[in-house]
Coordinates of C-alpha atoms in Angstrom, one line a residue:
M1 CA -200.2 186.1 -162.9
N2 CA -196.8 186.6 -161.4
D3 CA -197.5 188.5 -158.2
S4 CA -193.7 189.5 -157.7
I5 CA -193.0 192.6 -157.8
S6 CA -189.4 194.0 -157.1
I7 CA -189.0 198.0 -156.3
I8 CA -185.7 199.7 -156.1
G9 CA -184.6 203.1 -155.1
G10 CA -186.7 203.3 -151.6
T11 CA -186.2 202.3 -147.9
I12 CA -187.3 202.2 -144.6
T13 CA -184.4 203.7 -142.9
G14 CA -183.5 207.0 -143.7
N15 CA -184.7 209.4 -145.9
K16 CA -189.0 209.2 -145.0
G17 CA -190.0 210.2 -148.9
A18 CA -188.3 207.2 -149.4
E19 CA -190.1 205.6 -147.1
A20 CA -193.8 207.0 -148.1
M21 CA -192.5 206.3 -151.4
L22 CA -192.1 202.7 -150.8
A23 CA -195.3 202.6 -148.8
S24 CA -197.1 203.7 -151.1
A25 CA -196.0 201.8 -154.3
I26 CA -196.3 198.5 -152.1
G27 CA -200.0 199.6 -150.5
N28 CA -201.3 200.9 -153.8
L29 CA -200.0 197.4 -155.4
E30 CA -201.9 195.5 -153.0
K31 CA -204.9 197.5 -153.9
K32 CA -204.0 195.4 -157.7
G33 CA -203.4 192.7 -156.1
F34 CA -200.0 191.9 -155.7
I35 CA -198.6 189.8 -152.8
K36 CA -195.3 189.7 -152.8
F37 CA -192.3 192.3 -152.5
N38 CA -188.7 192.1 -153.1
V39 CA -187.2 196.0 -152.0
F40 CA -183.6 196.5 -153.6
S41 CA -182.5 198.6 -150.7
Y42 CA -179.4 200.8 -150.1
Y43 CA -179.7 199.7 -146.2
P44 CA -180.8 196.3 -146.1
K45 CA -179.8 195.4 -142.7
E46 CA -181.4 198.4 -141.3
D47 CA -184.8 197.8 -143.1
K48 CA -184.5 193.6 -142.1
K49 CA -184.4 195.0 -138.9
L50 CA -187.6 197.6 -139.5
N51 CA -189.5 195.5 -141.4
K52 CA -193.1 194.6 -140.2
K53 CA -194.6 193.4 -143.4
N54 CA -194.7 189.2 -143.9
N55 CA -194.4 189.8 -147.7
L56 CA -192.0 192.6 -148.5
F57 CA -188.5 190.5 -148.5
I58 CA -185.2 193.0 -148.4
Y59 CA -182.7 192.7 -151.0
S60 CA -179.3 194.9 -151.2
S61 CA -178.6 197.4 -153.5
T62 CA -175.4 199.3 -152.1
P63 CA -172.9 200.1 -155.0
L64 CA -170.9 197.5 -154.0
Y65 CA -173.6 195.0 -154.2
L66 CA -175.2 196.2 -157.9
V67 CA -171.7 196.0 -159.3
F68 CA -170.4 193.0 -158.2
I69 CA -173.0 191.0 -157.2
L70 CA -176.2 192.0 -159.5
F71 CA -174.7 193.7 -162.2
P72 CA -172.0 190.8 -163.1
L73 CA -174.4 187.6 -161.8
S74 CA -177.3 189.3 -164.5
V75 CA -175.1 189.0 -167.4
L76 CA -174.5 185.5 -166.4
F77 CA -178.1 184.7 -165.6
S78 CA -179.5 185.9 -168.9
F79 CA -176.4 183.8 -170.6
F80 CA -177.8 180.5 -169.0
Q81 CA -181.0 181.6 -170.3
K82 CA -180.6 181.7 -173.9
I83 CA -179.4 178.8 -173.7
N84 CA -181.2 177.1 -171.9
F85 CA -179.3 176.3 -169.5
Q86 CA -180.9 176.3 -166.1
Y87 CA -179.6 173.6 -164.1
F88 CA -177.1 175.6 -162.2
N89 CA -180.0 178.3 -161.2
N90 CA -180.0 177.2 -157.9
I91 CA -175.9 178.3 -157.3
F92 CA -177.0 182.2 -157.7
P93 CA -178.1 184.4 -154.7
E94 CA -181.7 184.8 -154.0
S95 CA -181.6 187.9 -155.0
I96 CA -181.0 187.3 -158.5
L97 CA -184.0 184.9 -158.3
A98 CA -186.4 186.9 -157.3
L99 CA -185.2 189.7 -159.3
S100 CA -185.6 187.1 -162.4
K101 CA -189.0 186.3 -161.5
S102 CA -190.6 189.5 -161.2
K103 CA -193.6 191.1 -163.0
Y104 CA -191.7 194.2 -162.7
L105 CA -188.8 196.5 -161.3
Y106 CA -190.4 199.3 -160.1
C107 CA -188.0 202.4 -159.8
I108 CA -189.3 204.7 -156.9
A109 CA -185.9 206.8 -157.2
G110 CA -186.8 210.7 -156.2
V111 CA -184.1 212.0 -158.9
S112 CA -182.7 210.5 -162.1
F113 CA -180.0 211.6 -164.8
I114 CA -179.7 215.0 -163.5
D115 CA -177.3 217.5 -165.3
G116 CA -174.8 218.4 -162.5
R117 CA -175.3 215.3 -160.9
E118 CA -173.0 213.1 -163.7
K119 CA -171.0 211.1 -160.8
F120 CA -174.5 209.5 -160.0
I121 CA -174.6 207.9 -163.6
P122 CA -173.1 204.8 -162.7
F123 CA -175.5 203.9 -160.0
N124 CA -178.9 205.5 -162.0
I125 CA -177.5 203.2 -165.0
L126 CA -176.9 199.5 -162.5
T127 CA -180.2 200.0 -160.5
L128 CA -181.8 199.3 -163.8
L129 CA -179.7 197.6 -165.9
P130 CA -179.8 194.3 -164.4
A131 CA -184.0 193.8 -164.4
I132 CA -183.1 195.1 -168.8
I133 CA -180.5 192.2 -168.8
M134 CA -183.1 189.6 -167.7
R135 CA -185.7 190.5 -169.5
V136 CA -187.7 192.0 -166.5
K137 CA -189.9 195.1 -167.4
V138 CA -188.9 197.9 -165.6
I139 CA -191.2 201.1 -164.7
K140 CA -189.9 204.1 -163.3
L141 CA -192.5 206.0 -161.3
A142 CA -192.9 209.1 -160.4
Q143 CA -189.5 211.3 -160.4
A144 CA -187.8 214.1 -161.4
M145 CA -185.2 213.7 -164.7
G146 CA -183.2 215.8 -167.1
P147 CA -182.4 218.2 -168.3
F148 CA -180.0 216.4 -170.3
N149 CA -177.7 219.1 -171.7
N150 CA -174.4 217.5 -170.1
Y151 CA -173.3 215.1 -173.3
L152 CA -172.4 212.0 -170.6
N153 CA -175.6 212.5 -168.6
K154 CA -178.0 212.5 -172.1
F155 CA -176.0 209.8 -173.6
F156 CA -176.7 207.4 -170.8
A157 CA -180.2 208.6 -169.8
K158 CA -181.1 207.5 -173.5
L159 CA -179.8 204.8 -173.4
I160 CA -181.8 203.4 -170.2
L161 CA -184.3 205.1 -170.6
S162 CA -185.4 204.3 -174.0
K163 CA -185.5 200.5 -172.8
C164 CA -187.9 201.2 -169.7
F165 CA -191.3 199.9 -170.2
H166 CA -192.8 203.1 -169.1
I167 CA -191.8 206.3 -167.9
Y168 CA -194.1 208.6 -165.5
C169 CA -192.7 212.3 -165.4
R170 CA -193.1 213.8 -161.7
G171 CA -194.5 217.0 -163.4
R172 CA -194.7 219.0 -166.6
S173 CA -190.6 219.7 -167.0
T174 CA -189.7 216.4 -166.1
F175 CA -192.0 215.3 -168.8
N176 CA -190.7 218.3 -171.4
N177 CA -186.8 217.0 -170.7
V178 CA -188.2 213.3 -171.1
A179 CA -190.0 214.1 -174.8
S180 CA -186.9 216.1 -175.6
L181 CA -184.4 213.1 -175.4
L182 CA -187.5 210.1 -176.3
K183 CA -189.2 211.7 -179.1
N184 CA -189.7 209.0 -180.7
K185 CA -191.3 206.1 -177.7
K186 CA -194.5 206.6 -176.2
N187 CA -193.3 204.7 -173.2
Y188 CA -193.5 207.7 -171.3
S189 CA -196.0 210.3 -169.5
L190 CA -197.4 213.1 -166.9
S191 CA -197.7 212.0 -163.9
S192 CA -197.4 212.8 -160.0
D193 CA -195.6 212.0 -156.8
L194 CA -196.2 209.0 -155.5
V195 CA -196.6 210.6 -152.3
F196 CA -200.2 212.6 -152.8
L197 CA -201.6 208.7 -152.6
Y198 CA -199.8 208.0 -149.0
E199 CA -202.5 206.6 -146.0
P200 CA -201.2 205.7 -142.5
S201 CA -202.1 202.0 -143.3
F202 CA -199.3 201.9 -145.3
A203 CA -197.0 202.1 -142.4
L204 CA -193.8 199.4 -143.2
R205 CA -192.8 199.4 -139.7
N206 CA -193.9 199.5 -136.3
Y207 CA -193.4 203.1 -134.8
K208 CA -193.7 205.1 -131.3
H209 CA -196.0 207.3 -131.0
I210 CA -195.5 210.7 -130.0
E211 CA -197.0 213.2 -128.1
F212 CA -197.1 216.3 -128.9
S213 CA -198.0 218.2 -126.1
N214 CA -195.4 217.5 -124.5
I215 CA -192.5 218.8 -127.6
L216 CA -195.1 222.6 -128.5
L217 CA -194.9 224.7 -125.9
K218 CA -198.6 225.6 -124.7
N219 CA -199.2 229.2 -125.8
N220 CA -201.8 230.6 -128.5
K221 CA -198.9 231.4 -131.1
K222 CA -199.2 229.9 -134.6
I223 CA -196.8 227.5 -135.3
I224 CA -194.4 227.5 -138.3
G225 CA -192.5 224.1 -138.8
I226 CA -189.0 223.9 -140.2
S227 CA -187.2 220.9 -141.7
P228 CA -183.9 221.9 -142.7
S229 CA -181.9 219.5 -145.2
S230 CA -178.5 217.9 -144.9
V231 CA -178.1 217.8 -148.7
L232 CA -178.4 222.0 -149.3
A233 CA -175.9 221.8 -146.0
G234 CA -173.5 220.0 -147.6
K235 CA -174.3 222.3 -150.9
S236 CA -174.3 225.6 -149.3
N237 CA -171.9 227.2 -147.2
D238 CA -174.5 230.0 -146.1
Y239 CA -177.7 227.7 -145.2
L240 CA -177.0 227.2 -141.4
N241 CA -176.9 230.6 -140.5
F242 CA -179.3 231.9 -142.9
L243 CA -181.4 229.6 -141.0
V244 CA -180.5 230.7 -138.1
D245 CA -181.2 234.6 -139.3
M246 CA -184.8 233.1 -140.6
I247 CA -185.1 231.6 -137.2
K248 CA -184.7 234.5 -135.4
E249 CA -187.1 236.7 -137.7
L250 CA -190.0 234.1 -136.8
S251 CA -189.5 234.4 -133.5
F252 CA -189.5 238.0 -133.4
R253 CA -193.2 238.1 -135.4
N254 CA -194.2 235.9 -132.7
Y255 CA -194.8 232.2 -133.9
H256 CA -194.0 229.7 -132.4
I257 CA -191.1 227.0 -134.4
V258 CA -190.7 223.4 -134.4
L259 CA -187.6 222.1 -135.8
Y260 CA -187.8 218.6 -137.1
P261 CA -186.2 216.4 -139.1
N262 CA -187.5 214.4 -142.8
A263 CA -184.2 212.0 -143.0
V264 CA -182.9 209.9 -139.9
R265 CA -179.8 207.5 -139.8
A266 CA -179.6 204.5 -137.1
S267 CA -178.6 205.0 -133.6
N268 CA -174.8 203.2 -134.5
Q269 CA -174.4 205.5 -137.7
S270 CA -176.0 208.9 -135.8
H271 CA -172.1 210.6 -137.3
K272 CA -172.4 210.7 -140.3
S273 CA -174.2 213.4 -142.3
H274 CA -175.5 212.0 -145.1
N275 CA -179.6 211.3 -145.0
N276 CA -179.3 212.7 -141.5
D277 CA -180.5 216.0 -140.5
L278 CA -180.4 215.6 -136.7
L279 CA -177.0 216.9 -137.1
I280 CA -178.1 220.0 -138.6
I281 CA -181.2 220.5 -136.0
N282 CA -178.5 220.0 -133.0
D283 CA -176.5 222.4 -134.9
L284 CA -179.2 224.9 -134.9
K285 CA -180.2 223.9 -131.6
K286 CA -176.5 224.7 -130.1
K287 CA -176.8 228.8 -131.6
L288 CA -180.2 229.5 -131.0
N289 CA -179.7 228.5 -127.4
N290 CA -180.9 231.7 -126.3
F291 CA -184.2 231.7 -127.8
K292 CA -187.4 230.5 -126.2
G293 CA -190.6 229.5 -128.3
I294 CA -188.5 226.8 -130.7
S295 CA -189.7 223.4 -130.1
Y296 CA -186.6 220.6 -131.4
V297 CA -187.4 217.2 -132.7
D298 CA -184.4 215.8 -132.6
F299 CA -185.1 212.1 -132.6
D300 CA -186.4 209.8 -135.2
I301 CA -189.9 210.3 -136.0
H302 CA -192.3 208.2 -138.3
I303 CA -194.5 209.5 -141.7
N304 CA -197.7 208.9 -140.4
E305 CA -196.1 210.7 -136.8
L306 CA -194.8 213.6 -139.2
L307 CA -198.1 214.1 -140.2
K308 CA -200.0 214.8 -137.5
L309 CA -197.9 217.5 -136.4
Y310 CA -198.3 218.7 -140.2
E311 CA -202.0 219.4 -139.2
K312 CA -200.6 221.6 -136.3
L313 CA -199.1 223.5 -138.2
Y314 CA -200.1 227.2 -140.1
L315 CA -197.3 226.8 -142.5
N316 CA -194.6 224.7 -143.0
I317 CA -191.0 225.7 -144.6
T318 CA -188.8 223.0 -145.4
S319 CA -185.7 221.7 -148.6
R320 CA -187.0 218.3 -148.7
F321 CA -189.2 217.2 -151.4
H322 CA -191.3 214.8 -149.1
V323 CA -192.1 217.5 -146.9
M324 CA -193.3 219.6 -149.5
I325 CA -195.6 216.9 -151.3
P326 CA -197.6 215.9 -147.8
S327 CA -198.0 219.8 -146.6
L328 CA -199.6 220.6 -149.6
A329 CA -201.5 217.6 -149.8
L330 CA -202.8 218.4 -146.0
I331 CA -202.9 221.9 -147.6
I332 CA -200.6 223.7 -145.9
P333 CA -199.1 226.7 -147.5
T334 CA -195.4 225.9 -148.1
L335 CA -192.2 228.0 -148.5
V336 CA -189.5 225.8 -150.3
I337 CA -185.6 226.5 -150.2
G338 CA -184.3 224.1 -152.9
W339 CA -181.8 223.0 -155.6
S340 CA -183.5 221.4 -158.7
H341 CA -186.2 222.0 -160.9
K342 CA -188.3 218.9 -159.3
Y343 CA -189.4 221.4 -156.4
K344 CA -191.1 223.8 -159.2
E345 CA -192.5 221.8 -161.7
I346 CA -194.5 220.6 -158.5
L347 CA -195.1 224.0 -156.7
S348 CA -196.3 225.1 -160.2
E349 CA -199.3 223.0 -160.6
F350 CA -200.5 224.2 -156.7
E351 CA -199.4 228.5 -158.7
L352 CA -196.9 228.3 -155.6
D353 CA -194.0 228.2 -157.8
D354 CA -192.7 231.7 -156.7
F355 CA -192.9 230.7 -152.9
M356 CA -189.2 228.6 -153.5
I357 CA -185.6 230.1 -153.4
D358 CA -182.6 228.6 -154.6
Y359 CA -180.5 228.1 -152.5
N360 CA -177.5 229.6 -154.3
E361 CA -180.0 232.9 -153.8
I362 CA -180.7 232.8 -150.2
S363 CA -181.1 236.1 -148.1
I364 CA -183.3 237.0 -145.2
K365 CA -184.5 240.2 -147.6
K366 CA -185.5 237.8 -150.6
F367 CA -187.5 235.4 -147.4
I368 CA -189.1 238.1 -145.3
K369 CA -190.7 239.1 -148.9
L370 CA -192.0 235.9 -149.6
F371 CA -193.1 235.5 -146.4
S372 CA -194.4 238.6 -145.6
T373 CA -196.3 237.7 -149.0
L374 CA -197.5 234.0 -147.9
E375 CA -198.7 235.5 -145.1
K376 CA -200.5 237.9 -145.9
N377 CA -202.7 235.3 -148.7
H378 CA -202.3 232.3 -146.0
V379 CA -206.3 232.0 -146.5
L380 CA -206.3 233.1 -150.3
L381 CA -203.9 230.4 -150.8
R382 CA -205.3 227.2 -148.8
K383 CA -208.2 227.6 -151.1
L384 CA -206.4 227.5 -154.1
M385 CA -204.3 224.7 -153.1
K386 CA -208.1 223.3 -152.0
K387 CA -208.4 223.2 -155.4
K388 CA -205.5 221.9 -157.0
I389 CA -205.1 218.7 -155.1
P390 CA -207.8 216.1 -156.6
L391 CA -205.7 216.8 -159.8
Q392 CA -202.5 215.5 -158.4
K393 CA -203.8 212.6 -156.8
K394 CA -206.1 211.5 -159.7
L395 CA -202.4 212.0 -162.3
A396 CA -200.5 210.1 -159.5
S397 CA -203.0 207.8 -159.5
K398 CA -202.1 206.7 -163.4
Q399 CA -198.8 204.7 -162.4
F400 CA -201.0 202.3 -161.4
E401 CA -204.4 202.3 -164.1
F402 CA -202.7 199.6 -166.2
L403 CA -202.6 197.3 -164.0
N404 CA -206.6 196.9 -163.7

């Protein structure tokens, strides 16, 4: 058995969702007996510094590396394989050799081949194409895909997805999208998000333990967590002001607010907005400096510490998908301000799809209406969520059952 697995689409640095998916994939694959992992990372230098696992090897999958190294050399490597000319194998970089010797390439991208994101199509293709060229089986773990109404997206999605060994669709909307695209293929199935399977022991890096009593004010107020998103701040000019109005409304209702990030860049890149929610939190801090009853987690924080924070919350409000998932897993009623079907297809499994506001339709009036409904039905919703969790964990586990 080849015990080497390659993984692309996840990172240890930056987005906590990408880190949680990567940790969940590796943790569950280790339970199946795999002992060596090659991670192709968007942030290879930063991830190498943070990685604490001896059986995890980091390689680059930056756009430049994909275009100028992985893709062209995979073509050359494949040509040498076809003519059985292995003498020059040692001229290839370790990244090519590691990928070529892998039993599978697992893609754990959160989203791919989605209409409206055509500029990401080359990246969606190039993350998988080197493995396909070198005849390494590609498995797309649970992620959102489609719709495929755009001709360009539809053409390339069908071309690449039809060559995957298996595709796990993260929710019924994605399953229906993929089914409409690959009508006669049987290489896809319904699943749920990897992070429903996350365990604290899966941590990939060392981290600082947080004493939340030093952050959260000592009062008897119920705590509401708010995780803003730099992605939505870039999509909507109204987003920041909406968050300010929302926080003021919650403060007037006598709730304690804690603002925290789900994506943080390394200190030498802290000025960059991509995958960096701290910039949004700092902006909110400036706008809300006269308001009391607000705590700010304005520093990097590990997933495991975030889970401890979630357990203290009465309710969570987020624009980050992988804040929503652990919140649901911990039976915390969650209100989402989102931008794609990826949120609703999971929320609908909990009968909570009405508790999402599309970023194009944000208004404080709409928020107050949804929040009041959630507040009124808090106990009932928690009971409902508790009943729904086992099925989501079972669906997520299916991604690893074929390895038995």
